[in-house]
mmCIF file of C-alpha atoms in Angstrom:
data_model
loop_
_atom_site.group_PDB
_atom_site.id
_atom_site.type_symbol
_atom_site.label_atom_id
_atom_site.label_comp_id
_atom_site.label_asym_id
_atom_site.label_seq_id
_atom_site.Cartn_x
_atom_site.Cartn_y
_atom_site.Cartn_z
ATOM 1 C CA UNK G 552 0.018 0.032 -0.158
ATOM 2 C CA UNK G 553 1.401 3.645 -0.814
ATOM 3 C CA UNK G 554 1.202 6.323 1.599
ATOM 4 C CA UNK G 555 -2.380 7.408 2.340
ATOM 5 C CA UNK G 556 -2.031 10.834 1.550
ATOM 6 C CA UNK G 557 -1.627 9.989 -2.183
ATOM 7 C CA UNK G 558 -5.015 8.343 -2.659
ATOM 8 C CA UNK G 559 -7.406 9.707 -0.057
ATOM 9 C CA UNK G 560 -8.427 12.935 1.366
ATOM 10 C CA UNK G 561 -10.037 11.506 4.795
ATOM 11 C CA UNK G 562 -8.895 9.205 7.403
ATOM 12 C CA UNK G 563 -11.915 7.499 9.345
ATOM 13 C CA UNK G 564 -10.008 6.450 12.974
ATOM 14 C CA UNK G 565 -12.176 4.367 15.036
ATOM 15 C CA UNK G 566 -11.323 3.699 18.960
ATOM 16 C CA UNK G 567 -13.262 0.475 19.585
ATOM 17 C CA UNK G 568 -14.675 -0.585 22.586
ATOM 18 C CA UNK G 569 -17.393 -3.229 23.766
ATOM 19 C CA UNK G 570 -20.591 -1.136 23.611
ATOM 20 C CA UNK G 571 -19.409 1.901 21.718
ATOM 21 C CA UNK G 572 -17.301 3.391 18.978
ATOM 22 C CA UNK G 573 -15.589 6.809 18.845
ATOM 23 C CA UNK G 574 -14.763 7.901 15.310
ATOM 24 C CA UNK G 575 -12.576 10.856 14.349
ATOM 25 C CA UNK G 576 -12.374 12.324 10.620
ATOM 26 C CA UNK G 577 -9.319 13.729 10.068
ATOM 27 C CA UNK G 578 -7.862 15.557 6.755
ATOM 28 C CA UNK G 579 -4.916 13.181 5.266
ATOM 29 C CA UNK G 580 -3.381 16.301 3.917
ATOM 30 C CA UNK G 581 -3.117 18.592 6.824
ATOM 31 C CA UNK G 582 -4.098 15.900 9.851
ATOM 32 C CA UNK G 583 -6.721 18.275 10.848
ATOM 33 C CA UNK G 584 -9.731 17.077 12.827
ATOM 34 C CA UNK G 585 -12.644 17.529 10.721
ATOM 35 C CA UNK G 586 -15.432 15.755 12.826
ATOM 36 C CA UNK G 587 -15.955 13.368 15.478
ATOM 37 C CA UNK G 588 -18.796 10.990 16.372
ATOM 38 C CA UNK G 589 -19.598 8.239 19.164
ATOM 39 C CA UNK G 590 -21.945 5.370 18.355
ATOM 40 C CA UNK G 591 -23.271 1.962 20.021
ATOM 41 C CA UNK G 592 -21.621 -1.158 18.167
ATOM 42 C CA UNK G 593 -24.918 -2.258 16.398
ATOM 43 C CA UNK G 594 -26.207 -2.108 13.011
ATOM 44 C CA UNK G 595 -27.790 1.207 13.428
ATOM 45 C CA UNK G 596 -24.440 2.906 15.279
ATOM 46 C CA UNK G 597 -22.506 1.460 12.503
ATOM 47 C CA UNK G 598 -24.622 2.773 10.050
ATOM 48 C CA UNK G 599 -24.330 6.362 11.718
ATOM 49 C CA UNK G 600 -20.330 5.891 11.598
ATOM 50 C CA UNK G 601 -20.722 5.463 7.696
ATOM 51 C CA UNK G 602 -23.099 8.372 7.476
ATOM 52 C CA UNK G 603 -20.733 10.291 9.481
ATOM 53 C CA UNK G 604 -18.104 9.656 6.861
ATOM 54 C CA UNK G 605 -20.382 10.141 4.007
ATOM 55 C CA UNK G 606 -20.259 13.700 4.983
ATOM 56 C CA UNK G 607 -16.547 14.278 4.620
ATOM 57 C CA UNK G 608 -15.124 12.261 1.386
ATOM 58 C CA UNK G 609 -15.438 9.578 -0.427
ATOM 59 C CA UNK G 610 -12.251 9.167 -0.842
ATOM 60 C CA UNK G 611 -11.272 7.917 2.413
ATOM 61 C CA UNK G 612 -9.616 5.214 4.244
ATOM 62 C CA UNK G 613 -10.968 3.745 7.714
ATOM 63 C CA UNK G 614 -8.444 3.224 10.498
ATOM 64 C CA UNK G 615 -9.555 0.514 13.172
ATOM 65 C CA UNK G 616 -8.245 -0.659 16.354
ATOM 66 C CA UNK G 617 -9.066 -4.389 16.989
ATOM 67 C CA UNK G 618 -10.416 -5.295 13.416
ATOM 68 C CA UNK G 619 -10.493 -9.145 14.596
ATOM 69 C CA UNK G 620 -11.795 -8.141 17.805
ATOM 70 C CA UNK G 621 -14.289 -5.024 19.081
ATOM 71 C CA UNK G 622 -13.892 -3.799 15.985
ATOM 72 C CA UNK G 623 -14.790 -6.860 13.711
ATOM 73 C CA UNK G 624 -18.647 -6.060 13.619
ATOM 74 C CA UNK G 625 -17.808 -2.593 11.805
ATOM 75 C CA UNK G 626 -15.158 -3.974 9.785
ATOM 76 C CA UNK G 627 -17.174 -6.695 8.300
ATOM 77 C CA UNK G 628 -19.828 -4.343 7.283
ATOM 78 C CA UNK G 629 -17.227 -2.086 5.466
ATOM 79 C CA UNK G 630 -15.869 -4.815 3.924
ATOM 80 C CA UNK G 631 -19.066 -5.739 2.518
ATOM 81 C CA UNK G 632 -19.188 -2.350 1.061
ATOM 82 C CA UNK G 633 -16.042 -2.683 -0.578
ATOM 83 C CA UNK G 634 -14.706 0.389 1.734
ATOM 84 C CA UNK G 635 -10.786 0.448 2.306
ATOM 85 C CA UNK G 636 -9.840 -0.471 6.061
ATOM 86 C CA UNK G 637 -6.129 -0.198 7.701
ATOM 87 C CA UNK G 638 -5.735 -2.670 10.679
ATOM 88 C CA UNK G 639 -4.082 -1.082 13.937
ATOM 89 C CA UNK G 640 -4.212 -3.923 16.395
ATOM 90 C CA UNK G 641 -1.217 -2.578 18.037
ATOM 91 C CA UNK G 642 -0.831 1.077 17.219
ATOM 92 C CA UNK G 643 2.088 2.895 18.308
ATOM 93 C CA UNK G 644 0.858 5.654 20.214
ATOM 94 C CA UNK G 645 2.118 9.044 20.858
ATOM 95 C CA UNK G 646 3.168 10.027 24.061
ATOM 96 C CA UNK G 647 0.188 11.614 26.070
ATOM 97 C CA UNK G 648 0.697 14.888 27.138
ATOM 98 C CA UNK G 649 0.322 14.940 31.095
ATOM 99 C CA UNK G 650 -1.205 11.430 30.727
ATOM 100 C CA UNK G 651 -4.309 12.710 28.628
ATOM 101 C CA UNK G 652 -6.431 10.197 27.342
ATOM 102 C CA UNK G 653 -10.205 9.907 25.990
ATOM 103 C CA UNK G 654 -11.932 7.919 23.484
ATOM 104 C CA UNK G 655 -11.896 10.916 20.869
ATOM 105 C CA UNK G 656 -8.124 11.447 21.140
ATOM 106 C CA UNK G 657 -7.538 7.838 20.690
ATOM 107 C CA UNK G 658 -9.555 7.896 17.689
ATOM 108 C CA UNK G 659 -7.528 10.846 16.090
ATOM 109 C CA UNK G 660 -4.430 9.234 17.105
ATOM 110 C CA UNK G 661 -5.281 6.045 14.902
ATOM 111 C CA UNK G 662 -6.032 8.317 12.131
ATOM 112 C CA UNK G 663 -2.766 10.207 12.367
ATOM 113 C CA UNK G 664 -0.842 6.871 12.947
ATOM 114 C CA UNK G 665 -2.329 5.315 9.767
ATOM 115 C CA UNK G 666 -1.607 8.360 7.885
ATOM 116 C CA UNK G 667 2.185 8.111 9.282
ATOM 117 C CA UNK G 668 2.703 4.644 8.234
ATOM 118 C CA UNK G 669 4.397 3.768 4.340
ATOM 119 C CA UNK G 670 2.429 0.383 4.529
ATOM 120 C CA UNK G 671 -0.837 -0.373 6.110
ATOM 121 C CA UNK G 672 -2.208 -3.814 6.954
ATOM 122 C CA UNK G 673 -5.363 -5.048 5.610
ATOM 123 C CA UNK G 674 -7.882 -6.891 8.046
ATOM 124 C CA UNK G 675 -7.594 -10.743 8.438
ATOM 125 C CA UNK G 676 -10.104 -12.621 6.370
ATOM 126 C CA UNK G 677 -13.105 -14.513 7.796
ATOM 127 C CA UNK G 678 -14.073 -17.474 6.567
ATOM 128 C CA UNK G 679 -11.753 -20.607 6.938
ATOM 129 C CA UNK G 680 -9.277 -18.564 8.661
ATOM 130 C CA UNK G 681 -11.650 -17.257 11.475
ATOM 131 C CA UNK G 682 -12.835 -20.749 11.548
ATOM 132 C CA UNK G 683 -9.491 -21.756 12.523
ATOM 133 C CA UNK G 684 -8.750 -18.941 14.689
ATOM 134 C CA UNK G 685 -11.936 -19.875 17.030
ATOM 135 C CA UNK G 686 -10.948 -23.743 16.992
ATOM 136 C CA UNK G 687 -7.443 -22.849 17.921
ATOM 137 C CA UNK G 688 -8.555 -20.745 20.991
ATOM 138 C CA UNK G 689 -11.372 -23.283 22.070
ATOM 139 C CA UNK G 690 -8.133 -25.867 21.973
ATOM 140 C CA UNK G 691 -5.261 -23.733 23.581
ATOM 141 C CA UNK G 692 -7.966 -23.119 26.434
ATOM 142 C CA UNK G 693 -8.984 -27.033 26.527
ATOM 143 C CA UNK G 694 -5.092 -27.632 26.873
ATOM 144 C CA UNK G 695 -4.310 -25.476 29.030
ATOM 145 C CA UNK G 696 -7.205 -26.352 31.993
ATOM 146 C CA UNK G 697 -6.144 -29.800 31.372
ATOM 147 C CA UNK G 698 -2.191 -29.101 32.041
ATOM 148 C CA UNK G 699 -3.779 -27.211 35.193
ATOM 149 C CA UNK G 700 -5.785 -30.527 36.084
ATOM 150 C CA UNK G 701 -2.975 -32.901 35.725
ATOM 151 C CA UNK G 702 -0.679 -30.468 37.899
ATOM 152 C CA UNK G 703 -3.278 -30.598 40.807
ATOM 153 C CA UNK G 704 -3.687 -34.209 40.517
ATOM 154 C CA UNK G 705 0.442 -34.698 40.509
ATOM 155 C CA UNK G 706 0.432 -32.515 43.591
ATOM 156 C CA UNK G 707 -2.126 -33.467 45.651
ATOM 157 C CA UNK G 708 -0.932 -37.690 45.216
ATOM 158 C CA UNK G 709 2.268 -36.027 46.827
ATOM 159 C CA UNK G 710 0.678 -35.462 50.118
ATOM 160 C CA UNK G 711 -2.254 -38.095 49.679
ATOM 161 C CA UNK G 712 -3.034 -40.448 52.448
ATOM 162 C CA UNK G 713 -0.748 -43.656 52.124
ATOM 163 C CA UNK G 714 -3.603 -45.911 50.912
ATOM 164 C CA UNK G 715 -3.696 -43.463 48.021
ATOM 165 C CA UNK G 716 -0.158 -42.755 47.471
ATOM 166 C CA UNK G 717 0.511 -46.734 47.708
ATOM 167 C CA UNK G 718 -1.814 -46.844 44.687
ATOM 168 C CA UNK G 719 -0.955 -44.196 42.255
ATOM 169 C CA UNK G 720 2.780 -42.972 42.952
ATOM 170 C CA UNK G 721 5.526 -44.767 40.763
ATOM 171 C CA UNK G 722 3.210 -44.375 37.593
ATOM 172 C CA UNK G 723 3.757 -42.197 34.735
ATOM 173 C CA UNK G 724 1.062 -39.173 34.748
ATOM 174 C CA UNK G 725 -1.047 -40.631 32.054
ATOM 175 C CA UNK G 726 -1.056 -43.801 34.196
ATOM 176 C CA UNK G 727 -1.883 -42.275 37.297
ATOM 177 C CA UNK G 728 -4.243 -40.234 35.621
ATOM 178 C CA UNK G 729 -6.057 -43.862 34.372
ATOM 179 C CA UNK G 730 -6.037 -44.892 38.063
ATOM 180 C CA UNK G 731 -7.115 -42.082 39.685
ATOM 181 C CA UNK G 732 -10.314 -41.704 37.534
ATOM 182 C CA UNK G 733 -11.333 -45.355 38.788
ATOM 183 C CA UNK G 734 -10.292 -45.197 42.331
ATOM 184 C CA UNK G 735 -13.102 -46.657 44.451
ATOM 185 C CA UNK G 736 -14.022 -45.130 47.450
ATOM 186 C CA UNK G 737 -14.253 -47.307 50.535
ATOM 187 C CA UNK G 738 -16.468 -47.143 53.739
ATOM 188 C CA UNK G 739 -13.670 -47.500 56.197
ATOM 189 C CA UNK G 740 -11.818 -44.478 55.160
ATOM 190 C CA UNK G 741 -11.602 -41.404 57.118
ATOM 191 C CA UNK G 742 -12.924 -37.739 56.008
ATOM 192 C CA UNK G 743 -9.672 -36.735 54.321
ATOM 193 C CA UNK G 744 -8.982 -39.925 52.721
ATOM 194 C CA UNK G 745 -12.491 -40.160 51.475
ATOM 195 C CA UNK G 746 -12.307 -36.413 50.352
ATOM 196 C CA UNK G 747 -8.724 -36.669 48.659
ATOM 197 C CA UNK G 748 -9.985 -39.829 46.728
ATOM 198 C CA UNK G 749 -13.153 -38.015 45.455
ATOM 199 C CA UNK G 750 -10.923 -34.851 44.295
ATOM 200 C CA UNK G 751 -8.502 -37.146 42.496
ATOM 201 C CA UNK G 752 -10.916 -38.880 40.767
ATOM 202 C CA UNK G 753 -12.852 -35.560 39.536
ATOM 203 C CA UNK G 754 -9.283 -34.078 38.400
ATOM 204 C CA UNK G 755 -8.549 -37.208 36.617
ATOM 205 C CA UNK G 756 -11.694 -37.032 34.954
ATOM 206 C CA UNK G 757 -11.679 -33.422 33.900
ATOM 207 C CA UNK G 758 -8.147 -33.767 32.535
ATOM 208 C CA UNK G 759 -9.364 -36.773 30.372
ATOM 209 C CA UNK G 760 -12.722 -34.761 29.569
ATOM 210 C CA UNK G 761 -10.583 -31.925 28.149
ATOM 211 C CA UNK G 762 -7.968 -34.059 26.191
ATOM 212 C CA UNK G 763 -10.573 -35.649 24.375
ATOM 213 C CA UNK G 764 -12.066 -32.222 23.335
ATOM 214 C CA UNK G 765 -8.547 -30.709 22.365
ATOM 215 C CA UNK G 766 -8.250 -34.228 20.329
ATOM 216 C CA UNK G 767 -11.568 -33.145 18.574
ATOM 217 C CA UNK G 768 -11.023 -29.864 17.740
ATOM 218 C CA UNK G 769 -7.692 -30.531 16.353
ATOM 219 C CA UNK G 770 -9.365 -33.541 14.026
ATOM 220 C CA UNK G 771 -11.774 -30.233 13.117
ATOM 221 C CA UNK G 772 -8.787 -28.055 12.477
ATOM 222 C CA UNK G 773 -7.241 -30.702 10.294
ATOM 223 C CA UNK G 774 -10.250 -30.748 7.873
ATOM 224 C CA UNK G 775 -10.144 -27.519 7.630
ATOM 225 C CA UNK G 776 -6.098 -26.925 6.525
ATOM 226 C CA UNK G 777 -6.754 -30.148 4.015
ATOM 227 C CA UNK G 778 -9.207 -28.310 2.473
ATOM 228 C CA UNK G 779 -7.783 -24.860 2.416
ATOM 229 C CA UNK G 780 -3.869 -25.186 1.825
ATOM 230 C CA UNK G 781 -2.657 -29.183 1.918
ATOM 231 C CA UNK G 782 0.736 -27.811 0.700
ATOM 232 C CA UNK G 783 1.553 -26.837 4.104
ATOM 233 C CA UNK G 784 0.775 -29.840 6.032
ATOM 234 C CA UNK G 785 3.622 -31.452 3.389
ATOM 235 C CA UNK G 786 6.375 -29.400 4.778
ATOM 236 C CA UNK G 787 8.668 -31.366 7.556
ATOM 237 C CA UNK G 788 7.802 -30.392 11.118
ATOM 238 C CA UNK G 789 4.080 -29.128 10.084
ATOM 239 C CA UNK G 790 1.232 -30.335 11.502
ATOM 240 C CA UNK G 791 -2.414 -29.137 11.941
ATOM 241 C CA UNK G 792 -1.991 -26.932 14.762
ATOM 242 C CA UNK G 793 1.197 -25.524 13.403
ATOM 243 C CA UNK G 794 -0.298 -25.134 10.009
ATOM 244 C CA UNK G 795 -3.610 -23.215 11.235
ATOM 245 C CA UNK G 796 -1.468 -20.853 13.467
ATOM 246 C CA UNK G 797 0.768 -20.040 10.456
ATOM 247 C CA UNK G 798 -2.663 -19.481 8.493
ATOM 248 C CA UNK G 799 -4.358 -17.425 10.992
ATOM 249 C CA UNK G 800 -1.427 -14.999 11.071
ATOM 250 C CA UNK G 801 -1.164 -14.783 7.327
ATOM 251 C CA UNK G 802 -4.627 -14.673 6.356
ATOM 252 C CA UNK G 803 -4.732 -14.226 2.545
ATOM 253 C CA UNK G 804 -2.700 -13.354 -0.325
ATOM 254 C CA UNK G 805 -1.156 -9.716 -0.288
ATOM 255 C CA UNK G 806 -2.054 -8.949 3.114
ATOM 256 C CA UNK G 807 1.702 -9.064 4.290
ATOM 257 C CA UNK G 808 3.809 -7.180 2.137
ATOM 258 C CA UNK G 809 6.971 -9.067 1.878
ATOM 259 C CA UNK G 810 8.871 -12.261 3.447
ATOM 260 C CA UNK G 811 10.532 -9.625 5.824
ATOM 261 C CA UNK G 812 7.300 -8.401 6.955
ATOM 262 C CA UNK G 813 6.260 -11.603 7.983
ATOM 263 C CA UNK G 814 9.108 -12.550 9.662
ATOM 264 C CA UNK G 815 8.708 -9.216 11.836
ATOM 265 C CA UNK G 816 5.178 -10.231 12.489
ATOM 266 C CA UNK G 817 6.614 -13.713 13.620
ATOM 267 C CA UNK G 818 8.998 -11.831 15.819
ATOM 268 C CA UNK G 819 11.962 -13.661 14.110
ATOM 269 C CA UNK G 820 13.324 -10.734 11.907
ATOM 270 C CA UNK G 821 17.211 -9.722 13.295
ATOM 271 C CA UNK G 822 16.930 -6.575 15.477
ATOM 272 C CA UNK G 823 20.190 -4.790 15.486
ATOM 273 C CA UNK G 824 21.802 -4.242 18.723
ATOM 274 C CA UNK G 825 25.221 -2.376 17.414
ATOM 275 C CA UNK G 826 27.492 -0.488 19.494
ATOM 276 C CA UNK G 827 30.873 1.342 18.868
ATOM 277 C CA UNK G 828 32.882 -0.901 16.685
ATOM 278 C CA UNK G 829 30.725 -3.768 17.194
ATOM 279 C CA UNK G 830 28.462 -3.551 14.046
ATOM 280 C CA UNK G 831 27.386 -7.060 13.591
ATOM 281 C CA UNK G 832 25.247 -7.912 16.754
ATOM 282 C CA UNK G 833 21.986 -8.911 16.539
ATOM 283 C CA UNK G 834 19.526 -9.108 19.759
ATOM 284 C CA UNK G 835 16.214 -11.453 19.818
ATOM 285 C CA UNK G 836 13.109 -9.999 19.034
ATOM 286 C CA UNK G 837 10.560 -10.219 21.562
ATOM 287 C CA UNK G 838 7.573 -8.655 19.875
ATOM 288 C CA UNK G 839 5.228 -9.757 17.277
ATOM 289 C CA UNK G 840 2.491 -12.735 16.877
ATOM 290 C CA UNK G 841 3.533 -14.790 19.793
ATOM 291 C CA UNK G 842 1.546 -17.901 18.640
ATOM 292 C CA UNK G 843 3.375 -17.844 14.971
ATOM 293 C CA UNK G 844 6.806 -17.401 16.688
ATOM 294 C CA UNK G 845 5.745 -20.449 18.937
ATOM 295 C CA UNK G 846 4.515 -22.497 15.741
ATOM 296 C CA UNK G 847 7.927 -21.625 13.828
ATOM 297 C CA UNK G 848 10.028 -22.991 17.143
ATOM 298 C CA UNK G 849 8.047 -26.467 17.032
ATOM 299 C CA UNK G 850 8.946 -26.772 13.505
ATOM 300 C CA UNK G 851 12.561 -25.554 14.228
ATOM 301 C CA UNK G 852 12.706 -28.354 17.053
ATOM 302 C CA UNK G 853 11.409 -31.212 14.769
ATOM 303 C CA UNK G 854 13.773 -30.433 12.432
ATOM 304 C CA UNK G 855 16.981 -30.181 14.394
ATOM 305 C CA UNK G 856 15.747 -33.691 15.769
ATOM 306 C CA UNK G 857 14.801 -35.633 12.398
ATOM 307 C CA UNK G 858 16.371 -33.135 9.432
ATOM 308 C CA UNK G 859 19.840 -33.895 8.410
ATOM 309 C CA UNK G 860 20.051 -30.475 6.859
ATOM 310 C CA UNK G 861 19.050 -28.820 10.058
ATOM 311 C CA UNK G 862 21.551 -30.657 11.926
ATOM 312 C CA UNK G 863 24.095 -29.836 9.774
ATOM 313 C CA UNK G 864 23.055 -26.352 9.860
ATOM 314 C CA UNK G 865 22.948 -26.146 13.811
ATOM 315 C CA UNK G 866 26.393 -28.092 14.084
ATOM 316 C CA UNK G 867 28.001 -25.380 11.612
ATOM 317 C CA UNK G 868 26.573 -22.121 13.161
ATOM 318 C CA UNK G 869 27.386 -23.666 16.931
ATOM 319 C CA UNK G 870 30.941 -23.665 15.497
ATOM 320 C CA UNK G 871 31.252 -20.450 14.735
ATOM 321 C CA UNK G 872 30.224 -19.342 18.210
ATOM 322 C CA UNK G 873 26.473 -18.841 17.767
ATOM 323 C CA UNK G 874 24.340 -19.486 21.023
ATOM 324 C CA UNK G 875 21.768 -21.832 20.806
ATOM 325 C CA UNK G 876 19.191 -18.934 20.916
ATOM 326 C CA UNK G 877 20.958 -17.139 18.178
ATOM 327 C CA UNK G 878 20.860 -20.267 16.007
ATOM 328 C CA UNK G 879 17.491 -21.077 16.636
ATOM 329 C CA UNK G 880 16.156 -17.387 15.696
ATOM 330 C CA UNK G 881 18.290 -17.847 12.434
ATOM 331 C CA UNK G 882 16.267 -21.172 11.697
ATOM 332 C CA UNK G 883 12.779 -19.226 12.478
ATOM 333 C CA UNK G 884 13.733 -16.911 9.962
ATOM 334 C CA UNK G 885 14.529 -18.974 7.276
ATOM 335 C CA UNK G 886 11.444 -21.197 7.736
ATOM 336 C CA UNK G 887 9.150 -17.999 7.863
ATOM 337 C CA UNK G 888 10.809 -16.749 4.379
ATOM 338 C CA UNK G 889 10.313 -20.108 3.021
ATOM 339 C CA UNK G 890 6.417 -20.181 4.636
ATOM 340 C CA UNK G 891 5.365 -16.615 2.828
ATOM 341 C CA UNK G 892 6.871 -18.019 -0.292
ATOM 342 C CA UNK G 893 4.867 -20.932 -0.238
ATOM 343 C CA UNK G 894 1.478 -18.778 0.627
ATOM 344 C CA UNK G 895 1.862 -16.417 -1.405
ATOM 345 C CA UNK G 896 2.977 -18.204 -4.735
ATOM 346 C CA UNK G 897 2.211 -21.885 -3.941
ATOM 347 C CA UNK G 898 3.327 -22.645 -7.869
ATOM 348 C CA UNK G 899 6.585 -21.687 -7.584
ATOM 349 C CA UNK G 900 7.366 -22.652 -4.013
#
């Protein structure tokens, strides 16, 4: 995308919230505020926003914070109307004078930030991508809750009465969970033993139920990925969860302008940390989409274990003095490049 001042007259900055959206119309040429409005997050409210924009110019762009969250409803309406929308999920806010903050000020900042960027990101698509995003979120919560239940069970077994410890300890966690889920209560047990056994059974069954739920969600994810981009699954170290995470971040062709931008989105782009005569030092990138970064890390670990070329690269970098983290970052960067080329140009990858 070119600089917005070259193609539009007005930028409509929108600060999104659960119940209301506040918008500000800013002149593209001067940055002057032309008007402001606050509407409810309903169909009528969205229409009021469009009417507000029509009062200023048809040559406009919308700069919306949270197009995949609080601003999702408005974004869908604007896309149906074929309006130009710029995504501002993590705006680089200017320093607030004396801590000043309000919804109208945030809307103006959103519009001016869009004007200051040479390249603006378009909103992520719906359809299969949104379906994967929902499934990934549900699976992630199921896995996290199952992990918590398993940790609680393991901790309780350590301090459990001997009659329960004798039955459960000395086994791997999966076997411990299986035994705890089928433990039988006895009438001659005291209150502590009975209560502990009941809680252990509850935690074990909860963990197994959540594991089964996560497995079902993963199957649904695999169906969508196979239908949408089966070529991604053919890559070494890529399973349905990694593929779905990459697809959710990428979304559709043209949204991310270059492989370097995709690497920055993934938090694997090298960050210069030069000082004095040191001109070749880089530090790890702690920003970007951390779920995407984690997916790339999973691929790296798999390839370092099973891929001979990756093993050789790791050994060479280590011999050159690179740390494990630096080598992993380099591998993530190369994998991000290959994924981007495959997704954008599947015929030539």
